[in-house]
Amino acid sequence: MKNFDVNAIRADFPILARQVNDKPLVYLDNGASSQKPQVVIDAITNAYSHEYSNVHRGLHYLSNVATEKYEAVRATIAKFLNAASEDDIILNSGTTEGINMVAYGWAMPRMAAGDEIVLSVMEHHANIVPWHFLRERQGVVLKWVETDAAGHLDPAKVAAAITDKTKLVAITHVSNVLGSKVDVKEITRLAHAQGVPVLVDGSQAAVHMPVDVRDIGCDFYAITGHKLYGPTGSGAIYVTRERMAEMRPFIGGGDMIREVTREAVSYNDPPMKFEAGTPGIVQTIGFGVALEYLMALGMGNIARHEEQLKTYAQSRLQGLNWLNVQGNTPDKAAIFSFTLDGAAHAHDISTVLDKKGIAVRAGHHCAQPLMAHLGVTATARASFGLYNTTQEVDKLIEALELCHELLG
Ligand code: PLP
């Protein structure tokens, strides 16, 4: 594959060379957070060592350098998401902040008791709890759309849940538990046809495939830096001009104002209007470097590599008839959640795998409504990233066979 030599790429990630429990690390917890390439680590070190200052405040050299580097990331994110302009990008600490900003700044002032928000049953708590706030505080009704048994979400079912009370559809692009890809472009088309804006939680999607927010046509698209091979505490939300103009600022403080007097306040132009206080300067600079790294590899190449891993993992997992893999829609990312026949708890699976140096996550994955829908309390989850290999799939299978022997 052009531009894609997985072994060379692995060498970019220093942590992948380490051992865990005397075994080479097999990192399959990318859905929770991914590892960082050396260029990102270097960018963080360089920023703190040589180029650190607060941003937007300075009339001095370092502040200007930091501001330039920080502000340049807005354009990098716009390019990564194919947004029309860097002004459509609000910088933040991650998806959780982005969705809360929409809930407080856009939805709260526009919604009254009885108004409805349509969600899928596959949402992460970050795309549920902010809407529950609106339910608790102002009587907004949450309407849930279920997936089929394979974990596929039918856009027509989402459209059918929309009524004249619906004010927003808030939906994930890729499930963090099942890996199911959601046709958010079709959902947006159907929702817009009924005059309803759409928020897409892109946390798990932007990592695995090219994303084009203008092609999707959605109103809001949230991403998080630490899953995109960047630092924690970085992220962004794409918001269309129209929605940004409707949105009230969510957090007040420095930087987001034009003028403050004893009597009144006026605000900075968007998107700065929505970015109060000292931001995650170095994290955001690192995030920009991570996105440049991904774009140099090519998101299409990453998607093709992960597609191969997924197909191989699916074929190997199918051979384990004592393993219950949740969600098998044909259109899914390389994310696998499973339980084991017998009494073993998902945590026991991850403990056995950990002894073999394999990192997976076990629990409810911040998706309790989905767990209830699946009829389980927890699953173990192996989530692949751009640096994983088919040999690592083999190691996972071998370790799962050991789990079956010990726990099944
Ligand atoms: N949405 C999805 C689908 C996720 O997987 C996650 C993180 O696991 C989030 C939202 C929250 O992201 P963050 O914790 O980075 O804000």
CSV table of C-alpha atoms and ligand atoms in Angstrom, one decimal:
chain,number,residue,atom,x,y,z
A,1,MET,CA,0.0,0.0,0.0
A,2,LYS,CA,1.4,3.3,-1.0
A,3,ASN,CA,2.7,5.4,1.9
A,4,PHE,CA,1.8,2.7,4.4
A,5,ASP,CA,4.5,0.5,5.8
A,6,VAL,CA,3.2,-0.7,9.2
A,7,ASN,CA,6.5,-1.6,10.5
A,8,ALA,CA,8.0,1.8,9.7
A,9,ILE,CA,4.9,3.4,11.3
A,10,ARG,CA,5.3,1.3,14.4
A,11,ALA,CA,8.8,2.7,14.8
A,12,ASP,CA,7.3,6.2,15.0
A,13,PHE,CA,5.5,5.2,18.3
A,14,PRO,CA,8.2,4.7,21.0
A,15,ILE,CA,5.8,3.0,23.5
A,16,LEU,CA,5.2,0.1,21.1
A,17,ALA,CA,8.7,-1.1,21.7
A,18,ARG,CA,8.1,-1.7,25.4
A,19,GLN,CA,7.3,-4.9,27.2
A,20,VAL,CA,4.3,-5.4,29.5
A,21,ASN,CA,4.4,-8.3,31.9
A,22,ASP,CA,7.6,-9.5,30.1
A,23,LYS,CA,5.8,-9.7,26.8
A,24,PRO,CA,5.9,-7.3,23.8
A,25,LEU,CA,3.1,-4.8,24.2
A,26,VAL,CA,0.0,-5.5,22.0
A,27,TYR,CA,-2.0,-2.3,22.3
A,28,LEU,CA,-5.6,-2.9,21.4
A,29,ASP,CA,-7.2,-0.2,23.6
A,30,ASN,CA,-7.2,2.5,20.9
A,31,GLY,CA,-10.9,3.1,21.3
A,32,ALA,CA,-10.2,4.4,24.8
A,33,SER,CA,-7.1,6.4,23.8
A,34,SER,CA,-4.4,5.9,21.2
A,35,GLN,CA,-0.6,6.0,21.6
A,36,LYS,CA,1.5,9.0,20.4
A,37,PRO,CA,4.0,9.2,17.6
A,38,GLN,CA,7.4,10.7,18.4
A,39,VAL,CA,6.6,13.8,16.3
A,40,VAL,CA,3.8,14.6,18.8
A,41,ILE,CA,5.9,14.0,21.8
A,42,ASP,CA,8.7,16.1,20.3
A,43,ALA,CA,6.2,18.9,19.5
A,44,ILE,CA,5.1,19.0,23.2
A,45,THR,CA,8.6,19.0,24.5
A,46,ASN,CA,9.7,21.7,22.0
A,47,ALA,CA,6.7,23.9,22.9
A,48,TYR,CA,7.5,23.7,26.6
A,49,SER,CA,11.2,23.9,26.1
A,50,HIS,CA,11.5,26.7,23.6
A,51,GLU,CA,8.2,28.2,22.5
A,52,TYR,CA,6.0,28.4,25.6
A,53,SER,CA,3.9,31.4,26.6
A,54,ASN,CA,0.2,32.2,26.9
A,55,VAL,CA,-1.6,32.9,23.7
A,56,HIS,CA,-3.6,35.9,22.3
A,57,ARG,CA,-2.2,38.1,25.1
A,58,GLY,CA,1.3,39.0,24.1
A,59,LEU,CA,3.0,41.8,22.5
A,60,HIS,CA,6.2,39.8,23.1
A,61,TYR,CA,8.0,37.3,20.9
A,62,LEU,CA,7.2,34.1,22.7
A,63,SER,CA,3.5,34.9,23.0
A,64,ASN,CA,3.4,35.6,19.3
A,65,VAL,CA,5.1,32.3,18.4
A,66,ALA,CA,2.8,30.3,20.7
A,67,THR,CA,-0.2,32.2,19.3
A,68,GLU,CA,0.8,31.5,15.7
A,69,LYS,CA,1.4,27.8,16.4
A,70,TYR,CA,-1.8,27.4,18.4
A,71,GLU,CA,-4.0,29.3,15.9
A,72,ALA,CA,-2.5,27.4,12.9
A,73,VAL,CA,-4.1,24.2,14.3
A,74,ARG,CA,-7.6,25.6,13.6
A,75,ALA,CA,-6.8,25.5,9.8
A,76,THR,CA,-5.2,22.0,10.2
A,77,ILE,CA,-8.4,20.7,11.8
A,78,ALA,CA,-10.5,22.4,9.1
A,79,LYS,CA,-8.4,20.7,6.4
A,80,PHE,CA,-8.6,17.3,8.2
A,81,LEU,CA,-12.5,17.5,8.3
A,82,ASN,CA,-12.8,19.4,5.0
A,83,ALA,CA,-14.6,22.3,6.7
A,84,ALA,CA,-15.0,25.3,4.5
A,85,SER,CA,-13.1,27.6,6.8
A,86,GLU,CA,-11.1,27.5,10.0
A,87,ASP,CA,-13.7,29.8,11.5
A,88,ASP,CA,-16.0,26.8,11.5
A,89,ILE,CA,-13.8,25.1,14.1
A,90,ILE,CA,-14.1,25.7,17.9
A,91,LEU,CA,-11.1,24.4,19.8
A,92,ASN,CA,-11.7,22.6,23.0
A,93,SER,CA,-10.5,19.8,25.3
A,94,GLY,CA,-12.4,17.0,23.5
A,95,THR,CA,-15.7,15.6,22.5
A,96,THR,CA,-17.2,15.8,26.0
A,97,GLU,CA,-16.7,19.5,26.1
A,98,GLY,CA,-17.9,20.0,22.5
A,99,ILE,CA,-21.2,18.2,23.1
A,100,ASN,CA,-21.8,20.0,26.4
A,101,MET,CA,-21.1,23.3,24.7
A,102,VAL,CA,-23.9,22.5,22.1
A,103,ALA,CA,-26.2,21.3,24.9
A,104,TYR,CA,-25.8,24.5,27.0
A,105,GLY,CA,-25.1,27.0,24.3
A,106,TRP,CA,-27.3,26.0,21.5
A,107,ALA,CA,-29.9,23.5,22.7
A,108,MET,CA,-30.8,24.8,26.2
A,109,PRO,CA,-32.0,28.2,25.1
A,110,ARG,CA,-34.0,26.8,22.2
A,111,MET,CA,-35.8,23.9,23.9
A,112,ALA,CA,-38.9,23.8,26.1
A,113,ALA,CA,-40.7,21.0,28.0
A,114,GLY,CA,-41.9,18.4,25.5
A,115,ASP,CA,-39.4,19.2,22.8
A,116,GLU,CA,-37.5,16.1,21.6
A,117,ILE,CA,-34.0,15.0,21.0
A,118,VAL,CA,-33.5,11.8,18.9
A,119,LEU,CA,-30.5,9.6,20.0
A,120,SER,CA,-29.4,6.1,19.0
A,121,VAL,CA,-29.1,3.4,21.7
A,122,MET,CA,-25.4,3.1,20.7
A,123,GLU,CA,-24.4,6.5,22.1
A,124,HIS,CA,-21.4,7.1,24.4
A,125,HIS,CA,-22.4,8.7,27.7
A,126,ALA,CA,-20.8,11.9,26.4
A,127,ASN,CA,-23.6,12.1,23.9
A,128,ILE,CA,-26.3,11.1,26.4
A,129,VAL,CA,-25.7,12.8,29.7
A,130,PRO,CA,-25.7,16.4,28.4
A,131,TRP,CA,-29.1,15.7,26.9
A,132,HIS,CA,-30.3,14.1,30.2
A,133,PHE,CA,-29.4,17.5,31.8
A,134,LEU,CA,-32.0,19.1,29.5
A,135,ARG,CA,-34.5,16.4,30.3
A,136,GLU,CA,-34.0,16.9,34.0
A,137,ARG,CA,-33.8,20.6,34.0
A,138,GLN,CA,-36.3,21.6,31.3
A,139,GLY,CA,-38.5,18.6,30.5
A,140,VAL,CA,-36.9,17.8,27.1
A,141,VAL,CA,-37.9,14.3,25.9
A,142,LEU,CA,-35.2,11.8,24.8
A,143,LYS,CA,-36.2,9.5,22.0
A,144,TRP,CA,-34.2,6.4,21.5
A,145,VAL,CA,-33.7,4.6,18.2
A,146,GLU,CA,-32.5,1.0,18.4
A,147,THR,CA,-30.1,-0.9,16.2
A,148,ASP,CA,-30.9,-4.3,14.7
A,149,ALA,CA,-29.4,-7.4,16.2
A,150,ALA,CA,-26.2,-7.0,14.2
A,151,GLY,CA,-25.7,-3.4,15.5
A,152,HIS,CA,-26.8,-1.7,12.3
A,153,LEU,CA,-28.7,1.6,12.7
A,154,ASP,CA,-31.2,2.2,9.9
A,155,PRO,CA,-31.4,5.9,8.9
A,156,ALA,CA,-35.0,5.4,8.1
A,157,LYS,CA,-35.7,4.5,11.7
A,158,VAL,CA,-34.0,7.6,12.9
A,159,ALA,CA,-36.1,9.7,10.4
A,160,ALA,CA,-39.2,7.9,11.6
A,161,ALA,CA,-38.5,9.0,15.2
A,162,ILE,CA,-38.6,12.6,14.2
A,163,THR,CA,-41.8,14.5,15.0
A,164,ASP,CA,-42.7,18.2,14.8
A,165,LYS,CA,-41.4,18.4,18.4
A,166,THR,CA,-37.9,17.2,17.5
A,167,LYS,CA,-35.2,19.9,17.8
A,168,LEU,CA,-32.1,17.9,17.3
A,169,VAL,CA,-30.8,14.5,16.2
A,170,ALA,CA,-27.6,13.6,18.1
A,171,ILE,CA,-25.9,10.5,16.7
A,172,THR,CA,-22.5,8.7,16.8
A,173,HIS,CA,-20.6,8.2,13.5
A,174,VAL,CA,-19.0,5.0,14.7
A,175,SER,CA,-20.0,3.0,17.8
A,176,ASN,CA,-17.2,2.8,20.4
A,177,VAL,CA,-18.5,-0.6,21.4
A,178,LEU,CA,-19.7,-2.4,18.3
A,179,GLY,CA,-17.6,-0.5,15.7
A,180,SER,CA,-20.8,-0.1,13.6
A,181,LYS,CA,-20.5,2.7,11.1
A,182,VAL,CA,-23.6,4.9,10.9
A,183,ASP,CA,-24.7,6.5,7.7
A,184,VAL,CA,-24.7,10.0,9.1
A,185,LYS,CA,-24.9,11.6,5.7
A,186,GLU,CA,-28.3,9.9,5.0
A,187,ILE,CA,-29.5,10.6,8.5
A,188,THR,CA,-28.6,14.3,8.0
A,189,ARG,CA,-30.4,14.4,4.7
A,190,LEU,CA,-33.5,12.9,6.2
A,191,ALA,CA,-33.4,15.1,9.3
A,192,HIS,CA,-32.8,18.3,7.4
A,193,ALA,CA,-35.7,17.4,5.1
A,194,GLN,CA,-37.8,17.7,8.3
A,195,GLY,CA,-35.9,20.9,9.4
A,196,VAL,CA,-34.0,19.2,12.2
A,197,PRO,CA,-30.3,19.9,12.8
A,198,VAL,CA,-27.9,17.0,13.4
A,199,LEU,CA,-25.0,16.7,15.8
A,200,VAL,CA,-22.5,13.9,15.0
A,201,ASP,CA,-20.2,12.4,17.6
A,202,GLY,CA,-17.1,11.8,15.5
A,203,SER,CA,-14.8,10.6,18.3
A,204,GLN,CA,-14.5,7.1,17.0
A,205,ALA,CA,-14.9,7.7,13.3
A,206,ALA,CA,-12.4,10.4,12.5
A,207,VAL,CA,-9.7,8.0,13.7
A,208,HIS,CA,-10.5,5.2,11.3
A,209,MET,CA,-11.6,6.9,8.1
A,210,PRO,CA,-11.6,10.1,6.1
A,211,VAL,CA,-14.3,12.5,7.3
A,212,ASP,CA,-15.8,15.2,5.1
A,213,VAL,CA,-18.1,17.3,7.2
A,214,ARG,CA,-19.4,19.2,4.2
A,215,ASP,CA,-20.2,16.0,2.4
A,216,ILE,CA,-22.0,14.7,5.5
A,217,GLY,CA,-23.8,18.1,5.7
A,218,CYS,CA,-24.3,17.9,9.5
A,219,ASP,CA,-24.5,20.9,11.8
A,220,PHE,CA,-22.1,19.9,14.5
A,221,TYR,CA,-19.2,17.3,14.3
A,222,ALA,CA,-17.2,16.7,17.5
A,223,ILE,CA,-13.7,15.1,17.6
A,224,THR,CA,-11.3,14.4,20.4
A,225,GLY,CA,-7.5,14.7,20.1
A,226,HIS,CA,-6.3,11.9,22.3
A,227,LYS,CA,-8.0,9.2,20.2
A,228,LEU,CA,-6.5,10.8,17.1
A,229,TYR,CA,-2.9,10.1,18.3
A,230,GLY,CA,-2.7,13.5,19.9
A,231,PRO,CA,-2.4,14.7,23.4
A,232,THR,CA,-5.2,14.4,26.1
A,233,GLY,CA,-7.1,17.7,26.7
A,234,SER,CA,-7.3,18.6,23.0
A,235,GLY,CA,-10.2,18.5,20.6
A,236,ALA,CA,-12.5,20.5,18.4
A,237,ILE,CA,-16.1,20.8,17.3
A,238,TYR,CA,-17.1,21.8,13.8
A,239,VAL,CA,-20.2,24.0,13.8
A,240,THR,CA,-21.8,25.5,10.7
A,241,ARG,CA,-22.0,29.3,10.4
A,242,GLU,CA,-25.8,29.2,10.8
A,243,ARG,CA,-25.7,27.2,14.0
A,244,MET,CA,-22.7,29.2,15.4
A,245,ALA,CA,-24.7,32.4,14.9
A,246,GLU,CA,-27.5,30.8,17.0
A,247,MET,CA,-25.3,29.6,19.8
A,248,ARG,CA,-24.8,31.4,23.1
A,249,PRO,CA,-21.4,31.2,24.8
A,250,PHE,CA,-21.2,28.4,27.3
A,251,ILE,CA,-18.1,29.3,29.4
A,252,GLY,CA,-17.4,32.9,30.2
A,253,GLY,CA,-14.0,34.5,30.9
A,254,GLY,CA,-11.0,35.9,29.3
A,255,ASP,CA,-10.3,35.9,25.5
A,256,MET,CA,-13.9,35.4,24.5
A,257,ILE,CA,-14.9,39.0,25.0
A,258,ARG,CA,-14.6,42.2,23.1
A,259,GLU,CA,-15.4,44.6,25.9
A,260,VAL,CA,-16.4,44.2,29.6
A,261,THR,CA,-17.7,47.1,31.7
A,262,ARG,CA,-19.5,47.1,35.1
A,263,GLU,CA,-22.8,47.1,33.3
A,264,ALA,CA,-22.3,44.9,30.2
A,265,VAL,CA,-20.2,42.6,28.1
A,266,SER,CA,-19.8,42.2,24.4
A,267,TYR,CA,-18.3,39.2,22.8
A,268,ASN,CA,-15.4,38.3,20.5
A,269,ASP,CA,-16.3,37.1,17.0
A,270,PRO,CA,-17.0,33.4,16.6
A,271,PRO,CA,-15.3,31.0,17.0
A,272,MET,CA,-13.3,32.8,19.7
A,273,LYS,CA,-16.5,33.7,21.4
A,274,PHE,CA,-16.8,30.1,22.4
A,275,GLU,CA,-13.3,29.7,23.8
A,276,ALA,CA,-12.9,31.2,27.2
A,277,GLY,CA,-9.8,31.3,29.4
A,278,THR,CA,-6.4,30.0,28.8
A,279,PRO,CA,-6.8,27.0,26.4
A,280,GLY,CA,-4.8,23.8,26.2
A,281,ILE,CA,-2.1,25.5,24.3
A,282,VAL,CA,0.5,22.8,24.1
A,283,GLN,CA,-2.1,20.0,23.8
A,284,THR,CA,-3.6,21.8,20.8
A,285,ILE,CA,-0.3,22.3,19.2
A,286,GLY,CA,0.4,18.6,19.7
A,287,PHE,CA,-3.0,17.8,18.3
A,288,GLY,CA,-2.2,19.7,15.1
A,289,VAL,CA,1.0,17.8,14.7
A,290,ALA,CA,-0.9,14.5,15.1
A,291,LEU,CA,-3.4,15.5,12.4
A,292,GLU,CA,-0.5,16.5,10.1
A,293,TYR,CA,1.0,13.0,10.8
A,294,LEU,CA,-2.3,11.3,9.9
A,295,MET,CA,-2.8,13.4,6.8
A,296,ALA,CA,0.7,12.6,5.6
A,297,LEU,CA,0.0,8.8,6.0
A,298,GLY,CA,-3.4,9.4,4.4
A,299,MET,CA,-6.6,8.7,6.1
A,300,GLY,CA,-7.6,6.5,3.1
A,301,ASN,CA,-4.5,4.4,3.5
A,302,ILE,CA,-5.2,4.1,7.3
A,303,ALA,CA,-8.8,3.1,6.5
A,304,ARG,CA,-7.6,0.4,4.0
A,305,HIS,CA,-5.0,-1.0,6.5
A,306,GLU,CA,-7.6,-1.2,9.3
A,307,GLU,CA,-10.1,-2.7,6.9
A,308,GLN,CA,-7.6,-5.6,6.2
A,309,LEU,CA,-7.0,-6.0,10.0
A,310,LYS,CA,-10.8,-6.0,10.6
A,311,THR,CA,-11.4,-8.7,7.9
A,312,TYR,CA,-8.6,-10.8,9.2
A,313,ALA,CA,-9.7,-10.4,12.9
A,314,GLN,CA,-13.3,-11.2,11.9
A,315,SER,CA,-12.3,-14.4,10.2
A,316,ARG,CA,-10.2,-15.5,13.1
A,317,LEU,CA,-12.8,-14.6,15.8
A,318,GLN,CA,-15.4,-16.5,13.9
A,319,GLY,CA,-13.5,-19.7,14.6
A,320,LEU,CA,-13.9,-19.3,18.3
A,321,ASN,CA,-17.4,-20.6,18.8
A,322,TRP,CA,-17.4,-20.1,22.6
A,323,LEU,CA,-16.8,-16.3,22.1
A,324,ASN,CA,-19.8,-14.0,21.7
A,325,VAL,CA,-18.8,-11.1,19.5
A,326,GLN,CA,-21.3,-8.3,19.8
A,327,GLY,CA,-22.3,-6.5,16.6
A,328,ASN,CA,-21.3,-7.8,13.2
A,329,THR,CA,-22.7,-5.3,10.7
A,330,PRO,CA,-20.7,-5.6,7.4
A,331,ASP,CA,-19.9,-1.9,7.6
A,332,LYS,CA,-17.9,-1.6,10.8
A,333,ALA,CA,-14.6,-0.3,12.1
A,334,ALA,CA,-12.0,-2.6,13.6
A,335,ILE,CA,-13.6,-2.6,17.0
A,336,PHE,CA,-14.7,-5.9,18.6
A,337,SER,CA,-16.6,-6.3,21.8
A,338,PHE,CA,-17.1,-9.8,23.2
A,339,THR,CA,-18.0,-12.0,26.1
A,340,LEU,CA,-17.1,-15.5,26.9
A,341,ASP,CA,-19.5,-18.4,27.3
A,342,GLY,CA,-19.6,-19.5,30.9
A,343,ALA,CA,-19.3,-17.5,34.0
A,344,ALA,CA,-16.2,-15.4,33.1
A,345,HIS,CA,-16.6,-11.7,33.6
A,346,ALA,CA,-15.2,-9.3,31.0
A,347,HIS,CA,-12.7,-8.1,33.5
A,348,ASP,CA,-11.3,-11.7,33.9
A,349,ILE,CA,-10.7,-11.8,30.1
A,350,SER,CA,-8.8,-8.5,30.2
A,351,THR,CA,-6.7,-9.7,33.2
A,352,VAL,CA,-5.7,-12.9,31.3
A,353,LEU,CA,-4.9,-10.9,28.2
A,354,ASP,CA,-2.9,-8.4,30.2
A,355,LYS,CA,-0.7,-11.2,31.4
A,356,LYS,CA,0.2,-11.8,27.8
A,357,GLY,CA,1.0,-8.1,27.3
A,358,ILE,CA,-2.3,-7.4,25.5
A,359,ALA,CA,-4.2,-4.3,26.4
A,360,VAL,CA,-7.9,-4.4,25.9
A,361,ARG,CA,-10.7,-2.6,27.8
A,362,ALA,CA,-13.4,-4.3,29.8
A,363,GLY,CA,-16.6,-2.8,31.3
A,364,HIS,CA,-19.6,-0.9,30.0
A,365,HIS,CA,-17.5,1.4,27.8
A,366,CYS,CA,-19.5,4.5,28.9
A,367,ALA,CA,-22.5,3.0,26.9
A,368,GLN,CA,-24.8,1.6,29.5
A,369,PRO,CA,-28.0,2.0,27.4
A,370,LEU,CA,-26.3,-0.1,24.7
A,371,MET,CA,-25.3,-2.7,27.3
A,372,ALA,CA,-28.9,-3.0,28.5
A,373,HIS,CA,-30.0,-3.3,24.8
A,374,LEU,CA,-27.5,-6.1,24.3
A,375,GLY,CA,-28.5,-7.8,27.6
A,376,VAL,CA,-25.0,-7.7,29.0
A,377,THR,CA,-23.4,-5.7,31.9
A,378,ALA,CA,-20.0,-5.6,30.4
A,379,THR,CA,-17.9,-6.7,27.5
A,380,ALA,CA,-14.2,-6.9,26.7
A,381,ARG,CA,-13.2,-4.7,23.8
A,382,ALA,CA,-10.3,-5.0,21.4
A,383,SER,CA,-10.0,-1.8,19.3
A,384,PHE,CA,-7.4,-1.6,16.6
A,385,GLY,CA,-5.4,1.4,15.4
A,386,LEU,CA,-3.2,2.3,12.5
A,387,TYR,CA,-0.1,0.6,14.0
A,388,ASN,CA,-1.7,-2.8,14.7
A,389,THR,CA,-0.8,-5.9,12.7
A,390,THR,CA,-2.2,-9.2,11.7
A,391,GLN,CA,0.4,-10.8,13.9
A,392,GLU,CA,-1.2,-9.0,16.8
A,393,VAL,CA,-4.5,-10.4,15.8
A,394,ASP,CA,-3.0,-13.9,16.1
A,395,LYS,CA,-1.6,-13.1,19.5
A,396,LEU,CA,-5.1,-11.9,20.6
A,397,ILE,CA,-6.6,-15.2,19.3
A,398,GLU,CA,-4.0,-17.3,21.1
A,399,ALA,CA,-4.6,-15.4,24.4
A,400,LEU,CA,-8.4,-15.8,24.0
A,401,GLU,CA,-7.9,-19.5,23.6
A,402,LEU,CA,-6.1,-19.4,26.9
A,403,CYS,CA,-9.0,-17.5,28.4
A,404,HIS,CA,-11.4,-20.2,27.3
A,405,GLU,CA,-9.2,-22.8,28.8
A,406,LEU,CA,-8.8,-21.0,32.1
A,407,LEU,CA,-12.2,-19.3,32.5
A,408,GLY,CA,-14.7,-20.9,30.0
B,1,PLP,N1,-18.0,9.6,22.1
B,1,PLP,C1,-17.5,8.4,21.9
B,1,PLP,C2,-18.1,7.6,20.8
B,1,PLP,C3,-16.3,8.0,22.5
B,1,PLP,O1,-15.8,6.8,22.3
B,1,PLP,C4,-15.7,8.8,23.5
B,1,PLP,C5,-14.6,8.4,24.3
B,1,PLP,O2,-14.4,7.2,24.6
B,1,PLP,C6,-16.3,10.1,23.7
B,1,PLP,C7,-17.4,10.5,23.0
B,1,PLP,C8,-15.7,11.0,24.8
B,1,PLP,O3,-14.5,11.5,24.4
B,1,PLP,P1,-13.6,12.4,25.4
B,1,PLP,O4,-13.6,11.6,26.7
B,1,PLP,O5,-12.3,12.4,24.8
B,1,PLP,O6,-14.3,13.7,25.6
